[in-house]
Amino acid sequence: MDARDELLVLGAGVIGLSCAWRAAQAGWRVTVLDPAPASGASWVAGGMLAPVTEAWPGEEELLALGVESVRRWPGFAAELGQAAGRSPGLRTDGTVVAATGPGDRAELDALAAHLALLGRAVQRLGGRELRRLEPALGPDVRGGLSVPDDLAVDNRALLAALRAACDRAGVAVRTRAAAEVVDDGSRVVRVRCADGPPVAARSVLVAAGARSSALHPALRGLVRPVKGEILRLAVRPGALPPPRRTVRALVDGRPVYAVPRDGGGLVVGATQAENGFDTTVTVAGVRDLLRDAERVLPGIAEYALVESAAGLRPGSPDNLPLVGATGPEGLFVATGHHRNGILLAPVTADAVAALLGGEDVPEPVRAADPARFVLARR
Amino acid sequence: MDARDELLVLGAGVIGLSCAWRAAQAGWRVTVLDPAPASGASWVAGGMLAPVTEAWPGEEELLALGVESVRRWPGFAAELGQAAGRSPGLRTDGTVVAATGPGDRAELDALAAHLALLGRAVQRLGGRELRRLEPALGPDVRGGLSVPDDLAVDNRALLAALRAACDRAGVAVRTRAAAEVVDDGSRVVRVRCADGPPVAARSVLVAAGARSSALHPALRGLVRPVKGEILRLAVRPGALPPPRRTVRALVDGRPVYAVPRDGGGLVVGATQAENGFDTTVTVAGVRDLLRDAERVLPGIAEYALVESAAGLRPGSPDNLPLVGATGPEGLFVATGHHRNGILLAPVTADAVAALLGGEDVPEPVRAADPARFVLARR
């Protein structure tokens, strides 16, 4: 192999590692740089794979992208599990969405109608029917939806599997702090680092999440940090068992979710705030999450509060990710996935592998081409 | 020195270390055994030195003991700071007690009347007057008390100072797990350990907090674990400053406290539950503490939630500690301090030094003589 088959990936989160693994499978010699591999938003995340229950009117391209990626998830997980020799923790029990107040119920009805228009029918259920599916739901739940195709994954098991698969595929993950992708005016030549000598490179994939914008002028202003606080609970002896499905809910208009883990864990999230690169867990954030989650799942009062943490989602101007080539020759990006990085990892990694091979990306990824902002700027 | 001047202390919490330091000052050769020094209830604690605002009718002996110990605190802290070469973190800004609902106000009025009868007058203040003292108090506070003589200490700074002072005084702290004090029918001969060979000893002080009862038959049933959950907050830029005084409050009948630390920290506690040796932090515990503390100090919503933890207070049958000689010759105890271990450390350590020297204990410590239970058993 010559230098043209070497790829430098900046960022060892779920997106960076997924792309690195796929690129290595395609024959690239891949090195990943990250000052703290697998520790950012991917580590903090809830792990919902839930494009349908995440759908907002006006974001049809994101829905199509998410639906395509969740379709790829079971195959991706099976192949990854084989390659890694360990399970990435996919759960296929589906998702329910619960409404508490009458306004919440109306909002879910509107979401169901919107999805029906798009040809994605979901099942509407009353409170009693929902509780029959998930007895952990409390009496304040008035009704909601069942969405069996919205899945979930244990994000930390996924990270461990991706690292193992990368390792077996010959990907080198280096604990290095990339500071800037340097080009010679026409193509990428190296990556300057904050903690030592630069790394020569002709092909670089920026997958640094919320910190991507600083890495090349072509990305300036396109990715911003969106803080999210999240709690990890664990069932205790004598407490009610956790739900089997992912539970999303609206509580007096506030969204909250609870994603079960194997072994009695439950991940409760997530707040949303734009406050720069601050990752402090606040009293208000924890209070809101606990209050709203208890309204929906009262049995968690007796659970252990094991961890509280905050991560920075990489927000883009239009909530679609940035996946494609941009700026100088040899610069690729896979970032701006906002709340959907884990969901979109399979389709993003497949798209990056296609791009590197000079092929077309999967159809729904075309809307994520960073060129949309380059054109807008001109 | 011969073996008679050797003392083995079981437990390296605030009580064990304070007694070890005082004993070393009195000429004893002291070894402290603890499987995890300075990590138990003393580490988790809030650090209130608040006998007056803790006073309950019917517990006059405990109040007298606490008042005597808080009187000793400034001298103890000064001497300890000198000996350790570092500050033990005493704060002398005093305490306010806040009432929210009308029932809470009535309860504080009853406490004030009770204290007046005992000759310990406290100042009763309306809501506006209290807020003038502590602007961090929110509008739900209807009134309360000011108690300037109830102090506070940074329990972790205290532990660090005690360890340094012990070290300088020649006390050896060993990471060992004592399992049982063994006697020959008339006097102590050794301590059996769970993690290695026994340690010969003719004088043993049991200061193992909630785990004391298992260490000798004479203590059986006298000390039980009383779990307490507690949160550590920190002010953030732009948030309202924390109170200067310790704030205790009743919120719809539930007690809550917030103890400020130098540097913008605030310790919020504490739940109370009897559930064996469980130290899980629960959703319900955190939710209650945050809700009640925010009612009193609304500005903490924007604070960082830095830590949540649970400790085991050593409860005694009558809420008075056990300080004195008991069982076979050479066995001393300093345990059962329940919510008051840090408050009572100075007077307990002075009492233990007196006992070891064959002198009388300070007058208010006589009520803590473990003989009261030996007599009751016969």
mmCIF file with all atom_site columns, N, CA, C and O in Angstrom, chain A residues 176-202:
data_model
loop_
_atom_site.group_PDB
_atom_site.id
_atom_site.type_symbol
_atom_site.label_atom_id
_atom_site.label_alt_id
_atom_site.label_comp_id
_atom_site.label_asym_id
_atom_site.label_entity_id
_atom_site.label_seq_id
_atom_site.pdbx_PDB_ins_code
_atom_site.Cartn_x
_atom_site.Cartn_y
_atom_site.Cartn_z
_atom_site.occupancy
_atom_site.B_iso_or_equiv
_atom_site.pdbx_formal_charge
_atom_site.auth_seq_id
_atom_site.auth_comp_id
_atom_site.auth_asym_id
_atom_site.auth_atom_id
_atom_site.pdbx_PDB_model_num
ATOM 1   N N  . ARG A 1 176 ? -3.756 11.038 21.109 1.00 0.00 ? 176 ARG A N  1
ATOM 2   C CA . ARG A 1 176 ? -3.116 12.268 20.643 1.00 0.00 ? 176 ARG A CA 1
ATOM 3   C C  . ARG A 1 176 ? -4.191 13.325 20.445 1.00 0.00 ? 176 ARG A C  1
ATOM 4   O O  . ARG A 1 176 ? -5.319 13.016 20.067 1.00 0.00 ? 176 ARG A O  1
ATOM 5   N N  . ALA A 1 177 ? -3.817 14.594 20.642 1.00 0.00 ? 177 ALA A N  1
ATOM 6   C CA . ALA A 1 177 ? -4.762 15.702 20.526 1.00 0.00 ? 177 ALA A CA 1
ATOM 7   C C  . ALA A 1 177 ? -4.545 16.440 19.215 1.00 0.00 ? 177 ALA A C  1
ATOM 8   O O  . ALA A 1 177 ? -3.678 17.317 19.109 1.00 0.00 ? 177 ALA A O  1
ATOM 9   N N  . ALA A 1 178 ? -5.342 16.099 18.200 1.00 0.00 ? 178 ALA A N  1
ATOM 10  C CA . ALA A 1 178 ? -5.276 16.822 16.925 1.00 0.00 ? 178 ALA A CA 1
ATOM 11  C C  . ALA A 1 178 ? -5.752 18.252 17.133 1.00 0.00 ? 178 ALA A C  1
ATOM 12  O O  . ALA A 1 178 ? -6.740 18.485 17.832 1.00 0.00 ? 178 ALA A O  1
ATOM 13  N N  . ALA A 1 179 ? -5.051 19.196 16.515 1.00 0.00 ? 179 ALA A N  1
ATOM 14  C CA . ALA A 1 179 ? -5.427 20.604 16.663 1.00 0.00 ? 179 ALA A CA 1
ATOM 15  C C  . ALA A 1 179 ? -5.951 21.198 15.363 1.00 0.00 ? 179 ALA A C  1
ATOM 16  O O  . ALA A 1 179 ? -6.798 22.090 15.383 1.00 0.00 ? 179 ALA A O  1
ATOM 17  N N  . GLU A 1 180 ? -5.455 20.714 14.214 1.00 0.00 ? 180 GLU A N  1
ATOM 18  C CA . GLU A 1 180 ? -5.855 21.349 12.957 1.00 0.00 ? 180 GLU A CA 1
ATOM 19  C C  . GLU A 1 180 ? -5.414 20.481 11.778 1.00 0.00 ? 180 GLU A C  1
ATOM 20  O O  . GLU A 1 180 ? -4.298 19.952 11.763 1.00 0.00 ? 180 GLU A O  1
ATOM 21  N N  . VAL A 1 181 ? -6.286 20.352 10.803 1.00 0.00 ? 181 VAL A N  1
ATOM 22  C CA . VAL A 1 181 ? -5.916 19.709 9.544  1.00 0.00 ? 181 VAL A CA 1
ATOM 23  C C  . VAL A 1 181 ? -5.282 20.783 8.652  1.00 0.00 ? 181 VAL A C  1
ATOM 24  O O  . VAL A 1 181 ? -5.909 21.809 8.377  1.00 0.00 ? 181 VAL A O  1
ATOM 25  N N  . VAL A 1 182 ? -4.038 20.549 8.226  1.00 0.00 ? 182 VAL A N  1
ATOM 26  C CA . VAL A 1 182 ? -3.303 21.543 7.435  1.00 0.00 ? 182 VAL A CA 1
ATOM 27  C C  . VAL A 1 182 ? -3.311 21.100 5.967  1.00 0.00 ? 182 VAL A C  1
ATOM 28  O O  . VAL A 1 182 ? -3.036 19.937 5.659  1.00 0.00 ? 182 VAL A O  1
ATOM 29  N N  . ASP A 1 183 ? -3.644 22.051 5.050  1.00 0.00 ? 183 ASP A N  1
ATOM 30  C CA . ASP A 1 183 ? -3.571 21.742 3.621  1.00 0.00 ? 183 ASP A CA 1
ATOM 31  C C  . ASP A 1 183 ? -2.605 22.709 2.949  1.00 0.00 ? 183 ASP A C  1
ATOM 32  O O  . ASP A 1 183 ? -2.190 23.716 3.533  1.00 0.00 ? 183 ASP A O  1
ATOM 33  N N  . ASP A 1 184 ? -2.248 22.387 1.700  1.00 0.00 ? 184 ASP A N  1
ATOM 34  C CA . ASP A 1 184 ? -1.297 23.236 0.963  1.00 0.00 ? 184 ASP A CA 1
ATOM 35  C C  . ASP A 1 184 ? -2.045 24.138 -0.028 1.00 0.00 ? 184 ASP A C  1
ATOM 36  O O  . ASP A 1 184 ? -1.471 24.620 -1.004 1.00 0.00 ? 184 ASP A O  1
ATOM 37  N N  . GLY A 1 185 ? -3.299 24.364 0.210  1.00 0.00 ? 185 GLY A N  1
ATOM 38  C CA . GLY A 1 185 ? -4.107 25.184 -0.682 1.00 0.00 ? 185 GLY A CA 1
ATOM 39  C C  . GLY A 1 185 ? -4.950 24.350 -1.620 1.00 0.00 ? 185 GLY A C  1
ATOM 40  O O  . GLY A 1 185 ? -5.986 24.806 -2.109 1.00 0.00 ? 185 GLY A O  1
ATOM 41  N N  . SER A 1 186 ? -4.504 23.114 -1.851 1.00 0.00 ? 186 SER A N  1
ATOM 42  C CA . SER A 1 186 ? -5.335 22.274 -2.713 1.00 0.00 ? 186 SER A CA 1
ATOM 43  C C  . SER A 1 186 ? -5.624 20.915 -2.076 1.00 0.00 ? 186 SER A C  1
ATOM 44  O O  . SER A 1 186 ? -6.681 20.350 -2.271 1.00 0.00 ? 186 SER A O  1
ATOM 45  N N  . ARG A 1 187 ? -4.651 20.412 -1.285 1.00 0.00 ? 187 ARG A N  1
ATOM 46  C CA . ARG A 1 187 ? -4.969 19.129 -0.660 1.00 0.00 ? 187 ARG A CA 1
ATOM 47  C C  . ARG A 1 187 ? -4.370 19.025 0.741  1.00 0.00 ? 187 ARG A C  1
ATOM 48  O O  . ARG A 1 187 ? -3.439 19.759 1.102  1.00 0.00 ? 187 ARG A O  1
ATOM 49  N N  . VAL A 1 188 ? -4.933 18.118 1.525  1.00 0.00 ? 188 VAL A N  1
ATOM 50  C CA . VAL A 1 188 ? -4.487 17.867 2.896  1.00 0.00 ? 188 VAL A CA 1
ATOM 51  C C  . VAL A 1 188 ? -3.052 17.368 2.889  1.00 0.00 ? 188 VAL A C  1
ATOM 52  O O  . VAL A 1 188 ? -2.684 16.534 2.053  1.00 0.00 ? 188 VAL A O  1
ATOM 53  N N  . VAL A 1 189 ? -2.205 17.903 3.814  1.00 0.00 ? 189 VAL A N  1
ATOM 54  C CA . VAL A 1 189 ? -0.827 17.429 3.900  1.00 0.00 ? 189 VAL A CA 1
ATOM 55  C C  . VAL A 1 189 ? -0.469 16.855 5.275  1.00 0.00 ? 189 VAL A C  1
ATOM 56  O O  . VAL A 1 189 ? 0.344  15.950 5.379  1.00 0.00 ? 189 VAL A O  1
ATOM 57  N N  . ARG A 1 190 ? -1.061 17.395 6.322  1.00 0.00 ? 190 ARG A N  1
ATOM 58  C CA . ARG A 1 190 ? -0.737 16.867 7.652  1.00 0.00 ? 190 ARG A CA 1
ATOM 59  C C  . ARG A 1 190 ? -1.765 17.340 8.669  1.00 0.00 ? 190 ARG A C  1
ATOM 60  O O  . ARG A 1 190 ? -2.596 18.205 8.377  1.00 0.00 ? 190 ARG A O  1
ATOM 61  N N  . VAL A 1 191 ? -1.667 16.755 9.878  1.00 0.00 ? 191 VAL A N  1
ATOM 62  C CA . VAL A 1 191 ? -2.490 17.189 11.007 1.00 0.00 ? 191 VAL A CA 1
ATOM 63  C C  . VAL A 1 191 ? -1.553 17.718 12.078 1.00 0.00 ? 191 VAL A C  1
ATOM 64  O O  . VAL A 1 191 ? -0.640 17.017 12.521 1.00 0.00 ? 191 VAL A O  1
ATOM 65  N N  . ARG A 1 192 ? -1.758 18.981 12.434 1.00 0.00 ? 192 ARG A N  1
ATOM 66  C CA . ARG A 1 192 ? -1.005 19.582 13.528 1.00 0.00 ? 192 ARG A CA 1
ATOM 67  C C  . ARG A 1 192 ? -1.634 19.105 14.842 1.00 0.00 ? 192 ARG A C  1
ATOM 68  O O  . ARG A 1 192 ? -2.858 18.973 14.954 1.00 0.00 ? 192 ARG A O  1
ATOM 69  N N  . CYS A 1 193 ? -0.764 18.808 15.821 1.00 0.00 ? 193 CYS A N  1
ATOM 70  C CA . CYS A 1 193 ? -1.258 18.309 17.104 1.00 0.00 ? 193 CYS A CA 1
ATOM 71  C C  . CYS A 1 193 ? -0.911 19.275 18.226 1.00 0.00 ? 193 CYS A C  1
ATOM 72  O O  . CYS A 1 193 ? 0.082  19.999 18.154 1.00 0.00 ? 193 CYS A O  1
ATOM 73  N N  . ALA A 1 194 ? -1.741 19.288 19.254 1.00 0.00 ? 194 ALA A N  1
ATOM 74  C CA . ALA A 1 194 ? -1.509 20.170 20.407 1.00 0.00 ? 194 ALA A CA 1
ATOM 75  C C  . ALA A 1 194 ? -0.507 19.561 21.372 1.00 0.00 ? 194 ALA A C  1
ATOM 76  O O  . ALA A 1 194 ? -0.017 20.247 22.265 1.00 0.00 ? 194 ALA A O  1
ATOM 77  N N  . ASP A 1 195 ? -0.186 18.312 21.202 1.00 0.00 ? 195 ASP A N  1
ATOM 78  C CA . ASP A 1 195 ? 0.614  17.618 22.215 1.00 0.00 ? 195 ASP A CA 1
ATOM 79  C C  . ASP A 1 195 ? 1.839  16.919 21.618 1.00 0.00 ? 195 ASP A C  1
ATOM 80  O O  . ASP A 1 195 ? 2.280  15.895 22.137 1.00 0.00 ? 195 ASP A O  1
ATOM 81  N N  . GLY A 1 196 ? 2.378  17.475 20.537 1.00 0.00 ? 196 GLY A N  1
ATOM 82  C CA . GLY A 1 196 ? 3.575  16.836 19.995 1.00 0.00 ? 196 GLY A CA 1
ATOM 83  C C  . GLY A 1 196 ? 3.704  17.097 18.512 1.00 0.00 ? 196 GLY A C  1
ATOM 84  O O  . GLY A 1 196 ? 3.034  17.976 17.965 1.00 0.00 ? 196 GLY A O  1
ATOM 85  N N  . PRO A 1 197 ? 4.552  16.345 17.872 1.00 0.00 ? 197 PRO A N  1
ATOM 86  C CA . PRO A 1 197 ? 4.831  16.592 16.453 1.00 0.00 ? 197 PRO A CA 1
ATOM 87  C C  . PRO A 1 197 ? 3.600  16.343 15.575 1.00 0.00 ? 197 PRO A C  1
ATOM 88  O O  . PRO A 1 197 ? 2.709  15.595 15.958 1.00 0.00 ? 197 PRO A O  1
ATOM 89  N N  . PRO A 1 198 ? 3.552  16.969 14.388 1.00 0.00 ? 198 PRO A N  1
ATOM 90  C CA . PRO A 1 198 ? 2.431  16.759 13.478 1.00 0.00 ? 198 PRO A CA 1
ATOM 91  C C  . PRO A 1 198 ? 2.461  15.349 12.893 1.00 0.00 ? 198 PRO A C  1
ATOM 92  O O  . PRO A 1 198 ? 3.468  14.638 12.986 1.00 0.00 ? 198 PRO A O  1
ATOM 93  N N  . VAL A 1 199 ? 1.341  14.963 12.315 1.00 0.00 ? 199 VAL A N  1
ATOM 94  C CA . VAL A 1 199 ? 1.227  13.652 11.678 1.00 0.00 ? 199 VAL A CA 1
ATOM 95  C C  . VAL A 1 199 ? 0.953  13.891 10.185 1.00 0.00 ? 199 VAL A C  1
ATOM 96  O O  . VAL A 1 199 ? -0.032 14.550 9.836  1.00 0.00 ? 199 VAL A O  1
ATOM 97  N N  . ALA A 1 200 ? 1.836  13.380 9.339  1.00 0.00 ? 200 ALA A N  1
ATOM 98  C CA . ALA A 1 200 ? 1.628  13.518 7.896  1.00 0.00 ? 200 ALA A CA 1
ATOM 99  C C  . ALA A 1 200 ? 0.380  12.751 7.478  1.00 0.00 ? 200 ALA A C  1
ATOM 100 O O  . ALA A 1 200 ? 0.104  11.664 8.006  1.00 0.00 ? 200 ALA A O  1
ATOM 101 N N  . ALA A 1 201 ? -0.373 13.324 6.537  1.00 0.00 ? 201 ALA A N  1
ATOM 102 C CA . ALA A 1 201 ? -1.620 12.677 6.113  1.00 0.00 ? 201 ALA A CA 1
ATOM 103 C C  . ALA A 1 201 ? -2.075 13.257 4.789  1.00 0.00 ? 201 ALA A C  1
ATOM 104 O O  . ALA A 1 201 ? -2.006 14.465 4.576  1.00 0.00 ? 201 ALA A O  1
ATOM 105 N N  . ARG A 1 202 ? -2.541 12.384 3.906  1.00 0.00 ? 202 ARG A N  1
ATOM 106 C CA . ARG A 1 202 ? -3.138 12.848 2.646  1.00 0.00 ? 202 ARG A CA 1
ATOM 107 C C  . ARG A 1 202 ? -4.656 12.649 2.641  1.00 0.00 ? 202 ARG A C  1
ATOM 108 O O  . ARG A 1 202 ? -5.351 13.261 1.833  1.00 0.00 ? 202 ARG A O  1
#
